[in-house]
Amino acid sequence: MPKVLVLGSGPNVLGQGAEFDKAGAAALAALHAAGYETIVVNSNPATVMTDTASADRVYIEPVTRQFVSQIIRQEMPDAILATFGGQTALNLVMELANDGLLAELHVQMLGTPLNAIEQTEDRELFYNLLRNLNEPVPQATVVEAPAAAATFVQRVGWPVIVRPAYTLGGTGGGIAHNDKALAAFVQNGITLSPTGQVAVERSIDGFREIEIELVRDHADNTAVVATLENVDPVGIHTGDSMVVTPAQTLSHTEATRLREAAIKIIRALAIEGICDVQFAVDPNSDAYYVIEVNPRLGRSAVLAETATGYPVARVAALLAIGRSLAEIPLSPEGAAAPTTAASEPVLDYLVTKLPRWSYQSIGADRRIGTQMKASGEVVAFGRSLEESILKAMRSLTWDTDDEYLTRVAQFDDDTLASHLIHPEDDRLFAMLEAMHRGYSVSEIAELTKIHPYFLERLANIVAMIKAVAEHPGDTETLLAAKRLGLSDRRIGELWSLPTRQIRAVRLAAGIVPHYTVSGTNDGNRFGPPKLYFSTYGEAGQQTPMKKDAVLVIGSGAYQTRQGQEFDYGTVHALNAIHRSGYAAILINCNAQAVSTDRDHSDRLYFEPLTLEDILNVVDAEQPVGVLTQFGGSTAVRFQEALSAAGVPLFDSPLTELPKQSLKEPLKLRGRIPTDPAHVAAAADQIGYPLWISPSKRHFAAHAHFITSAEVLQNFLTGAHLPADQVIRLQPYTDGATYEVFGLKDSTDVYVAGIVEHLWAQNANVDHMLSVFPTNHLSAKQRTALGRVAETDIDQMNVRGVVQVTYIWQRDHFRRLYVQTIGGGSLPFFAKASGIPLVELATRIFLGNTLKELPLPEMTQTKRQTVYVWAPVYSVAKLTQQADDLNVTTYHTGEVMGKAGTFAKAYYKTLAAGNNPFPDHGNILFTVADSDKAQALKLARRFRAIGYQIQATPHTANYFQKHHLPIQRIQNKHAVALSMAPAHNTDGPQAIVYTNDPMDAASIRDTVLIRNVTLVQGIPLFTELDTLGALLNVLESQRFATIPQGAEPEEDEEE
Amino acid sequence: MKRYLILEDGSYFPGTGFGAPVITTGEAVLNSGNGDYTATITDAANFGQIIAFTDPVIGNVGINQEDIQSLLPKIRGVVARNITAAPHSRYAQFNLDDYLKRHKIPGITGVDTAALSRTLLAKGPLKASFMDTADEHAFDQIRALVLPRDQVKQVSTKQPYASPNIGQDILVVDLGVRHALLRELSRRDCNLTIVPYNTDADAILGFAPDAVVFTSGPGNPNDVLPVAETIKQLQGHVPILGIGLGGQLIALANGAKTALTEANHRGGPFPVREIATGSIWQTMQNHSYAIDRASVADTPLIVTHEDIRDHSVAGIRHRQYPVSGVLFYPEADPEPTDATQLIDEFMEMVAVTSHPHGEGVINDA
């Protein structure tokens, strides 16, 4: 049996996310079915591809040269497949090939040949390739210094696009209109590019942007899967663009020309699998340019798979192992005219993708451009473009919708025009607002460079809104409005009626949606008919399921605090429902989510997550129960309304649920009026120091550190908060917290295990490390905590998974949070403990009691392996926020390290993340007085293995007094802020910082230093024990080199 | 204006009228192409048909000359889910709506084309009518309707004409020729003579062609059996290429049979395998009749191409003579160009077999 190693993409970062898990999981299943022995490496524990059942052997290890080389030597696979691991895997496989390792061990590279990677990543080779194929590229050059870029610009003129080589999501690139910007982009790009190269291209801003996704087999046969048209023209990253398919503004001749070019390119690159070719097409002439080729599966391929039903990932995997297109059957057995992978999908519907920005992902500078800022995306299907656009807009979730509508309505005309010219995340809403204010299609086209065809569609929407407003109560208008895609809610606003009344009117008039199966109406069947979408005024194809159905509500678009880890729960709940003999039905709108892979549900409703759309699906399917627990806050917020509408909910409805279900401080949840005395009283109750944050639900804004009642008073006076402002107070916690994972049925509680979270120091920064089994608890403490949690959970009116977080305070455990919406550390705990909590919880919802379920004893001590979880930050994307002290930092991904000791597991998380610990260089110490003695010992050990030590004045004095040679650094703020660029060899390569927990200034420094280190990608250590553990690993990796006579003495004591 | 498309099976589909506000009858067929509505509307092979587009939007880039396949569209109606005007498209010489009005073709939009195409996939082509009402009288009229069987006569040129050029002398028998074919041949410098469908073998040889092409066209090949007879007489005297209807007639000429297809062969791209090489070509097709594969066995024909979906015959060749036929459009412009190599190969073959000019003069017997 041939053995193939599949590389995962590691932690999610902006621009490379969960879509790779979706594709990778499907690819592994395809390879397994084809008789291959599969091995997968991925450090991201929130993935389905790292579930034990996903492959023959799963390595949750760093996707790096060091670890993957070792796994290859250990496993001796016949082949390696990098197609499904994004840029990370492509770059790694190139390193492995260049090392000679693959040749030495006769490991074959499948799918994407090495020179295809080089020719598409190295801009110079890329230009040569296209010139040889006679395909047009924009005038361009590759430079390694700003001066060369300036020379190029003198020749071609402004503006120019700067693209760093081998980076993700356009990181560090941009459009330069002047010398200053050019120098900055080029310098930044050179720093970020692993090869130090930057491509400078003549800007073709405003061209239409078209992407073709196509596959090729070893016999040179091809099939085009989808042509995607970016509504936003060139100049806005495709990840931040509104995208539709099929393409709408290409003439047939143009479409054919691009198609032929894409085929020529995939053949020249000899890719056996999937390729994505991006074109810039002049709106005013026949000219076009090839702007980008991705010789691997990416975000757009996953979008194409969802939109067309063509299983891109599965096909790509089979093509990589040498199948030909016609040998890959796709339709269910027994179809009259079987569809194979050679068939090209043609759609009788339209699909719209909208980017979902999160406050944290877009930051203060809300302009969108060549660098991707979206944290997720939504996809909607419709039988007209208008319908799919409107459904996509409400898929963004109505909170955002309101937010944007309110925002653009407040713009004066100049601001609005400026937003049309310089797009921000509110662009779509700004265009609609402009139409309401009487702008013509051609005026908006002029300002936005968006093709008028799309603006005509928006104009149709605006005209319909007007028609609805003018015909209150008219059923015919209502039908027309529903057919165009307007929501009950919007119609209700226009008719000044509550949404539920519109629904009642609609149902009374028989105006209900019917559900169409995607991808069957031309006779082709790219798989069993599973994906349904709603449309009005058409017959539809939905028929009742043969068995009782359970509806699972998904978590929708990925947001910065609600990512893949929530979808993980959805997937496992669906599988458990299916295995329990029910039909598992999912409603979700996120094409990147693994849950929306057709293999994971019996039926998938690709619909917006609004009450209206959920109730419609409930009406159509009549499920025996609806499950919301694993859909994050997106799903949970429907509990009350669904329950009120008489929908059978499996989860306890909100009336019985304490509000602790949101991850908020227990005592201070809910709205706190901005009555200073009231706030002060609440603050006293928590105790100082604490964090205060005026925040909206989804916009965790600036939090402030408050050390005393006086500081609080000053803050409240100076902040000028609106009267209805919600304020959150959160205790400052120092040291470790403990999260207990439990299950509850109607009567019993099961405590499954405890995860320790280290460094959960404040409300503002995601916590830094999780450990399982716990690192700092004695067996006695663990037992005590288990009992405390059991009692706590027993008193809660919840069922299913319950996660309760505690802090150890002197002599007892104090409860901090309760979380009942899955997500968070749940995938980590499930992987580390081996207890399938989601499955067990789902079975409780389906009627099992805890007594009937196979529950392992608390597994803390049985295992000899230590698991460490660490967040990964999208570092470079945060640059513009670096100097903001009170910034909210957040992670976009996560990694897990697994080893026999904490130290080694921790080392792995560093290796797997973006900030591997340097193997030489400067370590900066700036520590609290109480830590100085311990820090000195550690510094000595670093010196002994060749690191240089830097220290800030107080620490420096202490070190020098004890004869440790160091470099004195004057001011820690100045140091922290002037560390750019990241590869500066004079600055620190790692920072050790501890503070005095009762000193406000010291704690503010912590936040500052933490933010700066995150932005700069420098490892930061705030706990000396952890650093000591890491040192053990570093020391064990090398030999001390000591001159004669300088052998270390006994530690000197103060 | 509310209008109805009514079908002989008793079903009807409401929608909004566009194009010419006339009542027409015809044969409803589906077309699953994407973005090639202009070529479909102007393809003479669609004579007399009411085309139900599965493409969710048509009209989005208007109508432009490049894509037109015949000067006077002869379809009986257009059925769509959405039509759009294209006032801003630089390609549009006409708007779809205006173009249909000019050619007196009705259209209906806002139709549940998904359900309609499911009906047509399940039942095959159905008699249909555009009506302003969907009453019993209308259905009676449809049921009484006899569809024409002389479509080829109606679309073929009445007189021979020339499209001069400096290369091989190719005679094109017009069963409903597409401009794309003429362009592809012109691109290869062919000196073209286009003759009516009923030109007999003797007259054809009288033009002394280097090769003869029988074009695509409308209807059932069994309705134009005299053309098959012509092919039979020409075989062995001159290389022949048949496309679509022309290909089906080559099959009939050599004793194979044709029958209505079960799978959809209208639209594309549909994958076709060249059996000799295993290569897959993405092709556009437009036919309701297939060559019965079993019936090929006892003939001098061999199957050269097959449709990957239903393994139906997509190409045939004569064992002895340079005679071949295909059931897809090898002419690109602007279709996928995978299959244009077929024309190249045909021209190479013609170059080998054709007599140098001045030699091989045919004597009138």
XYZ file of N, CA, C and O in Angstrom, chain B residues 9-75:
268
model
N -47.344 18.687 -21.982
C -47.653 17.767 -20.878
C -48.642 18.380 -19.890
O -48.923 17.798 -18.851
N -49.149 19.570 -20.220
C -50.168 20.186 -19.374
C -49.607 21.152 -18.346
O -50.361 21.795 -17.626
N -48.276 21.231 -18.263
C -47.711 22.167 -17.294
C -47.539 23.541 -17.950
O -47.528 23.656 -19.174
N -47.470 24.553 -17.121
C -47.224 25.882 -17.659
C -46.360 26.675 -16.691
O -46.310 26.385 -15.494
N -45.669 27.665 -17.235
C -44.732 28.461 -16.453
C -45.011 29.941 -16.670
O -44.859 30.434 -17.782
N -45.423 30.642 -15.635
C -45.664 32.070 -15.797
C -44.357 32.857 -15.778
O -43.350 32.392 -15.247
N -44.394 34.017 -16.373
C -43.231 34.893 -16.355
C -43.610 36.234 -16.937
O -44.787 36.521 -17.164
N -42.609 37.052 -17.170
C -42.834 38.375 -17.731
C -42.355 38.373 -19.172
O -41.229 37.952 -19.448
N -43.202 38.848 -20.053
C -42.851 38.837 -21.467
C -41.795 39.870 -21.801
O -41.711 40.922 -21.173
N -40.948 39.551 -22.765
C -40.051 40.547 -23.350
C -39.884 40.177 -24.819
O -40.567 39.277 -25.314
N -39.017 40.861 -25.518
C -38.882 40.592 -26.941
C -40.181 40.937 -27.650
O -40.910 41.837 -27.218
N -40.487 40.201 -28.713
C -41.691 40.502 -29.490
C -42.927 39.955 -28.776
O -42.921 38.826 -28.308
N -43.991 40.743 -28.695
C -45.197 40.302 -27.979
C -46.070 39.431 -28.858
O -47.252 39.716 -29.048
N -45.505 38.400 -29.431
C -46.272 37.575 -30.350
C -46.508 36.200 -29.736
O -45.809 35.795 -28.808
N -47.520 35.520 -30.287
C -47.801 34.153 -29.852
C -47.094 33.216 -30.817
O -47.267 33.324 -32.031
N -46.255 32.337 -30.284
C -45.570 31.384 -31.156
C -45.684 29.989 -30.584
O -45.972 29.807 -29.397
N -45.454 29.027 -31.428
C -45.390 27.652 -30.975
C -44.073 27.051 -31.454
O -43.483 27.537 -32.417
N -43.648 26.015 -30.778
C -42.396 25.388 -31.180
C -42.089 24.222 -30.267
O -42.958 23.746 -29.515
N -40.837 23.789 -30.330
C -40.408 22.663 -29.521
C -39.525 23.213 -28.406
O -38.484 23.810 -28.692
N -39.960 23.011 -27.167
C -39.163 23.528 -26.047
C -37.994 22.587 -25.762
O -38.184 21.379 -25.612
N -36.788 23.150 -25.738
C -35.598 22.369 -25.389
C -34.800 23.176 -24.379
O -34.905 24.398 -24.331
N -33.997 22.481 -23.583
C -33.183 23.269 -22.668
C -31.803 23.463 -23.261
O -31.372 22.712 -24.148
N -31.145 24.498 -22.823
C -29.759 24.710 -23.227
C -28.968 25.066 -21.987
O -29.309 25.997 -21.267
N -27.901 24.300 -21.740
C -27.161 24.494 -20.497
C -25.817 25.174 -20.713
O -24.914 25.008 -19.917
N -25.699 25.926 -21.774
C -24.459 26.676 -21.974
C -24.353 27.792 -20.957
O -25.314 28.114 -20.270
N -23.183 28.357 -20.844
C -23.010 29.482 -19.928
C -22.398 30.643 -20.689
O -21.290 30.531 -21.212
N -23.133 31.726 -20.802
C -22.596 32.943 -21.413
C -22.610 32.945 -22.924
O -22.165 33.901 -23.541
N -23.143 31.875 -23.570
C -23.117 31.844 -25.032
C -24.525 31.940 -25.606
O -24.834 31.345 -26.621
N -25.367 32.735 -24.944
C -26.763 32.834 -25.392
C -26.868 33.394 -26.804
O -27.753 32.999 -27.560
N -25.962 34.280 -27.203
C -26.047 34.843 -28.545
C -25.859 33.739 -29.588
O -26.625 33.629 -30.546
N -24.839 32.916 -29.384
C -24.589 31.820 -30.314
C -25.773 30.866 -30.350
O -26.165 30.381 -31.415
N -26.374 30.622 -29.205
C -27.491 29.681 -29.142
C -28.722 30.235 -29.861
O -29.374 29.549 -30.634
N -28.999 31.503 -29.606
C -30.183 32.115 -30.217
C -30.042 32.161 -31.732
O -31.017 31.997 -32.468
N -28.820 32.331 -32.220
C -28.624 32.504 -33.662
C -28.184 31.219 -34.351
O -27.893 31.238 -35.539
N -28.122 30.107 -33.596
C -27.715 28.846 -34.214
C -28.883 28.274 -35.024
O -29.957 28.008 -34.477
N -28.667 28.090 -36.322
C -29.744 27.591 -37.173
C -30.181 26.186 -36.764
O -31.290 25.760 -37.079
N -29.324 25.475 -36.063
C -29.701 24.141 -35.598
C -30.857 24.216 -34.602
O -31.485 23.202 -34.301
N -31.135 25.404 -34.083
C -32.225 25.568 -33.128
C -33.512 26.049 -33.794
O -34.430 26.511 -33.121
N -33.557 25.935 -35.124
C -34.739 26.379 -35.851
C -36.015 25.810 -35.218
O -36.099 24.624 -34.917
N -36.994 26.704 -35.047
C -38.305 26.244 -34.597
C -38.380 25.916 -33.122
O -39.410 25.447 -32.642
N -37.293 26.168 -32.402
C -37.299 25.743 -31.003
C -37.479 26.913 -30.051
O -37.135 28.055 -30.360
N -38.060 26.581 -28.936
C -38.157 27.539 -27.842
C -37.069 27.133 -26.853
O -37.061 26.014 -26.335
N -36.106 28.023 -26.649
C -34.917 27.653 -25.882
C -35.103 28.048 -24.414
O -35.301 29.219 -24.097
N -35.011 27.067 -23.550
C -35.040 27.336 -22.107
C -33.604 27.349 -21.607
O -32.929 26.319 -21.587
N -33.125 28.518 -21.238
C -31.736 28.648 -20.780
C -31.621 28.265 -19.307
O -32.357 28.786 -18.473
N -30.675 27.386 -18.989
C -30.401 27.149 -17.567
C -29.480 28.235 -17.013
O -29.417 28.445 -15.814
N -28.756 28.914 -17.890
C -27.920 30.050 -17.492
C -28.804 31.021 -16.690
O -29.855 31.413 -17.171
N -28.404 31.366 -15.458
C -29.326 32.149 -14.629
C -29.567 33.565 -15.153
O -30.584 34.165 -14.853
N -28.615 34.087 -15.910
C -28.775 35.440 -16.459
C -28.399 35.391 -17.931
O -27.350 34.835 -18.281
N -29.212 35.958 -18.787
C -28.782 36.152 -20.166
C -28.989 37.619 -20.534
O -29.734 38.339 -19.875
N -28.298 38.039 -21.573
C -28.389 39.436 -21.998
C -27.352 40.311 -21.329
O -27.238 41.501 -21.650
N -26.579 39.735 -20.406
C -25.704 40.568 -19.573
C -24.584 41.262 -20.334
O -24.065 42.260 -19.866
N -24.185 40.734 -21.509
C -23.210 41.493 -22.299
C -23.815 41.908 -23.649
O -23.095 42.280 -24.565
N -25.128 41.856 -23.744
C -25.790 42.270 -24.973
C -25.555 41.272 -26.092
O -25.157 40.128 -25.868
N -25.869 41.716 -27.304
C -25.655 40.874 -28.477
C -24.543 41.530 -29.278
O -24.596 42.728 -29.550
N -23.515 40.750 -29.615
C -22.499 41.349 -30.467
C -22.178 40.446 -31.641
O -22.330 39.229 -31.583
N -21.761 41.087 -32.732
C -21.570 40.406 -34.021
C -20.667 39.181 -33.902
O -20.904 38.167 -34.540
N -19.637 39.331 -33.089
C -18.655 38.258 -32.963
C -19.295 36.911 -32.652
O -18.805 35.874 -33.063
N -20.367 36.951 -31.851
C -20.949 35.707 -31.368
C -22.117 35.219 -32.225
O -22.637 34.132 -31.997
N -22.545 36.034 -33.157
C -23.719 35.660 -33.970
C -23.355 34.536 -34.937
O -22.314 34.574 -35.589
N -24.215 33.528 -35.042
C -23.929 32.350 -35.867
C -24.736 32.301 -37.158
O -24.457 31.497 -38.043
N -25.788 33.102 -37.267
C -26.520 33.196 -38.534
C -27.186 34.569 -38.550
O -27.462 35.142 -37.495
N -27.428 35.086 -39.742
C -27.905 36.465 -39.821
C -29.306 36.619 -39.254
O -29.609 37.612 -38.622
N -30.155 35.642 -39.529
C -31.542 35.766 -39.112
C -31.877 34.637 -38.140
O -32.013 33.485 -38.543
N -31.985 34.947 -36.866
C -32.279 33.888 -35.893
C -33.642 33.287 -36.164
O -34.599 33.993 -36.471
N -33.733 31.964 -36.067
C -34.975 31.288 -36.449
C -35.595 30.528 -35.278
O -36.368 29.602 -35.481
N -35.210 30.879 -34.075
C -35.845 30.206 -32.946
C -37.217 30.800 -32.703
O -37.549 31.882 -33.196
